[in-house]
């Protein structure tokens, strides 16, 4: 089980990641979002920021569909996200280890190559 504090801890540990001001959490790398709180929109009601659900950048439609079909208890989407490489993640359903993997993958897809290469080099050195 994970929560918004886990998201914050993982995201801020990544190179060049920054949290921008929001009602929940919102993390960017070089101006590109990679994980943020789900802004739920219900018909006829004001938007509600859900910090129990994270929106993750996943890169492409194939990855999105693989996550949605493979782990429907953990991932979901809404019509407002159709055609976008984003999924919603129920934080209470994900372990801290898996959360770290998912956020790191999202960060890697958004980070410039030189910054991403620095993380990979650091991880390679840690495994030695």
CSV table of C-alpha atoms in Angstrom, one decimal:
chain,number,residue,atom,x,y,z
A,1,UNK,CA,0.0,0.0,0.0
A,2,UNK,CA,1.3,3.4,-1.0
A,3,UNK,CA,0.2,7.0,-0.5
A,4,UNK,CA,0.9,10.6,-1.6
A,5,UNK,CA,3.9,10.8,0.8
A,6,UNK,CA,5.5,7.8,-1.0
A,7,UNK,CA,4.9,9.5,-4.4
A,8,UNK,CA,6.6,12.6,-3.1
A,9,UNK,CA,9.6,10.7,-1.7
A,10,UNK,CA,10.2,8.7,-4.9
A,11,UNK,CA,9.7,11.6,-7.3
A,12,UNK,CA,11.9,14.0,-5.4
A,13,UNK,CA,14.7,11.5,-5.3
A,14,UNK,CA,15.0,11.6,-9.1
A,15,UNK,CA,17.5,14.0,-10.7
A,16,UNK,CA,16.1,17.4,-11.7
A,17,UNK,CA,12.6,16.5,-10.5
A,18,UNK,CA,10.7,19.3,-9.0
A,19,UNK,CA,7.3,19.7,-7.4
A,20,UNK,CA,5.2,22.5,-8.6
A,21,UNK,CA,2.5,24.2,-6.5
A,22,UNK,CA,-0.8,22.4,-6.6
A,23,UNK,CA,-3.7,21.3,-4.4
A,24,UNK,CA,-2.2,17.7,-4.4
A,25,UNK,CA,1.1,16.7,-5.9
A,26,UNK,CA,2.5,17.5,-9.3
A,27,UNK,CA,6.1,16.5,-10.4
A,28,UNK,CA,8.0,17.6,-13.4
A,29,UNK,CA,11.4,17.1,-14.9
A,30,UNK,CA,12.6,19.9,-17.1
A,31,UNK,CA,9.1,21.3,-17.3
A,32,UNK,CA,7.5,18.0,-18.4
A,33,UNK,CA,5.0,16.3,-16.0
A,34,UNK,CA,5.6,12.6,-15.1
A,35,UNK,CA,3.3,12.1,-12.1
A,36,UNK,CA,0.5,14.2,-10.5
A,37,UNK,CA,-2.6,14.0,-8.4
A,38,UNK,CA,-5.8,12.9,-10.3
A,39,UNK,CA,-8.1,15.8,-11.0
A,40,UNK,CA,-11.4,14.0,-10.9
A,41,UNK,CA,-14.2,15.6,-12.8
A,42,UNK,CA,-17.8,14.4,-12.3
A,43,UNK,CA,-20.6,15.8,-14.4
A,44,UNK,CA,-22.1,18.9,-12.8
A,45,UNK,CA,-19.6,19.1,-10.0
A,46,UNK,CA,-16.4,21.0,-9.4
A,47,UNK,CA,-13.1,19.3,-10.0
A,48,UNK,CA,-11.7,17.4,-7.0
A,49,UNK,CA,-8.0,16.7,-6.6
A,50,UNK,CA,-7.6,13.1,-5.5
A,51,UNK,CA,-4.3,12.4,-3.8
A,52,UNK,CA,-5.1,8.7,-3.4
A,53,UNK,CA,-4.8,8.4,-7.2
A,54,UNK,CA,-1.8,9.3,-9.3
A,55,UNK,CA,-1.7,10.1,-12.9
A,56,UNK,CA,1.3,8.5,-14.6
A,57,UNK,CA,2.9,9.3,-17.9
A,58,UNK,CA,3.3,5.9,-19.7
A,59,UNK,CA,4.8,6.8,-23.1
A,60,UNK,CA,2.4,5.3,-25.6
A,61,UNK,CA,-1.0,3.7,-26.1
A,62,UNK,CA,0.4,0.1,-26.1
A,63,UNK,CA,1.9,0.5,-22.6
A,64,UNK,CA,-1.3,2.1,-21.4
A,65,UNK,CA,-3.4,-0.7,-22.7
A,66,UNK,CA,-1.0,-3.3,-21.2
A,67,UNK,CA,-1.3,-1.8,-17.8
A,68,UNK,CA,-5.0,-1.4,-18.0
A,69,UNK,CA,-5.6,-4.9,-19.2
A,70,UNK,CA,-3.0,-6.6,-17.1
A,71,UNK,CA,-3.8,-5.0,-13.7
A,72,UNK,CA,-7.3,-3.5,-13.8
A,73,UNK,CA,-7.5,-3.4,-10.0
A,74,UNK,CA,-4.5,-1.0,-9.9
A,75,UNK,CA,-4.9,1.0,-13.1
A,76,UNK,CA,-7.8,2.8,-14.8
A,77,UNK,CA,-8.6,5.5,-17.2
A,78,UNK,CA,-11.5,7.8,-18.0
A,79,UNK,CA,-12.8,9.2,-21.3
A,80,UNK,CA,-11.0,12.5,-20.7
A,81,UNK,CA,-7.7,10.7,-21.0
A,82,UNK,CA,-8.6,8.8,-24.3
A,83,UNK,CA,-5.7,9.1,-26.7
A,84,UNK,CA,-3.3,10.3,-24.1
A,85,UNK,CA,-0.3,8.3,-22.8
A,86,UNK,CA,-1.6,8.5,-19.2
A,87,UNK,CA,-3.0,6.1,-16.7
A,88,UNK,CA,-4.5,6.5,-13.3
A,89,UNK,CA,-3.0,4.5,-10.5
A,90,UNK,CA,-4.8,3.6,-7.3
A,91,UNK,CA,-2.1,4.2,-4.7
A,92,UNK,CA,-3.6,1.9,-2.1
A,93,UNK,CA,-3.2,-1.0,-4.5
A,94,UNK,CA,0.5,-0.6,-5.3
A,95,UNK,CA,3.5,-1.6,-3.2
A,96,UNK,CA,6.2,1.0,-2.5
A,97,UNK,CA,8.7,-1.0,-4.6
A,98,UNK,CA,6.3,-1.1,-7.6
A,99,UNK,CA,5.4,2.5,-7.1
A,100,UNK,CA,9.1,3.4,-7.3
A,101,UNK,CA,9.5,1.4,-10.6
A,102,UNK,CA,6.4,3.1,-12.1
A,103,UNK,CA,7.4,6.6,-11.2
A,104,UNK,CA,11.0,6.1,-12.3
A,105,UNK,CA,9.8,4.7,-15.6
A,106,UNK,CA,7.5,7.8,-16.1
A,107,UNK,CA,10.4,10.1,-15.2
A,108,UNK,CA,12.7,8.3,-17.7
A,109,UNK,CA,10.3,8.9,-20.5
A,110,UNK,CA,10.1,12.6,-19.8
A,111,UNK,CA,13.7,13.4,-18.8
A,112,UNK,CA,16.1,14.6,-21.4
A,113,UNK,CA,18.6,12.0,-22.5
A,114,UNK,CA,21.6,13.5,-20.7
A,115,UNK,CA,19.7,13.6,-17.3
A,116,UNK,CA,18.3,10.1,-17.8
A,117,UNK,CA,21.8,8.8,-18.7
A,118,UNK,CA,23.0,10.2,-15.3
A,119,UNK,CA,20.4,8.2,-13.4
A,120,UNK,CA,21.3,5.0,-15.3
A,121,UNK,CA,25.0,5.5,-14.6
A,122,UNK,CA,24.3,6.0,-10.9
A,123,UNK,CA,22.2,2.9,-10.8
A,124,UNK,CA,24.9,0.9,-12.6
A,125,UNK,CA,27.4,2.0,-10.0
A,126,UNK,CA,25.1,1.1,-7.1
A,127,UNK,CA,24.7,-2.5,-8.4
A,128,UNK,CA,28.5,-3.1,-8.4
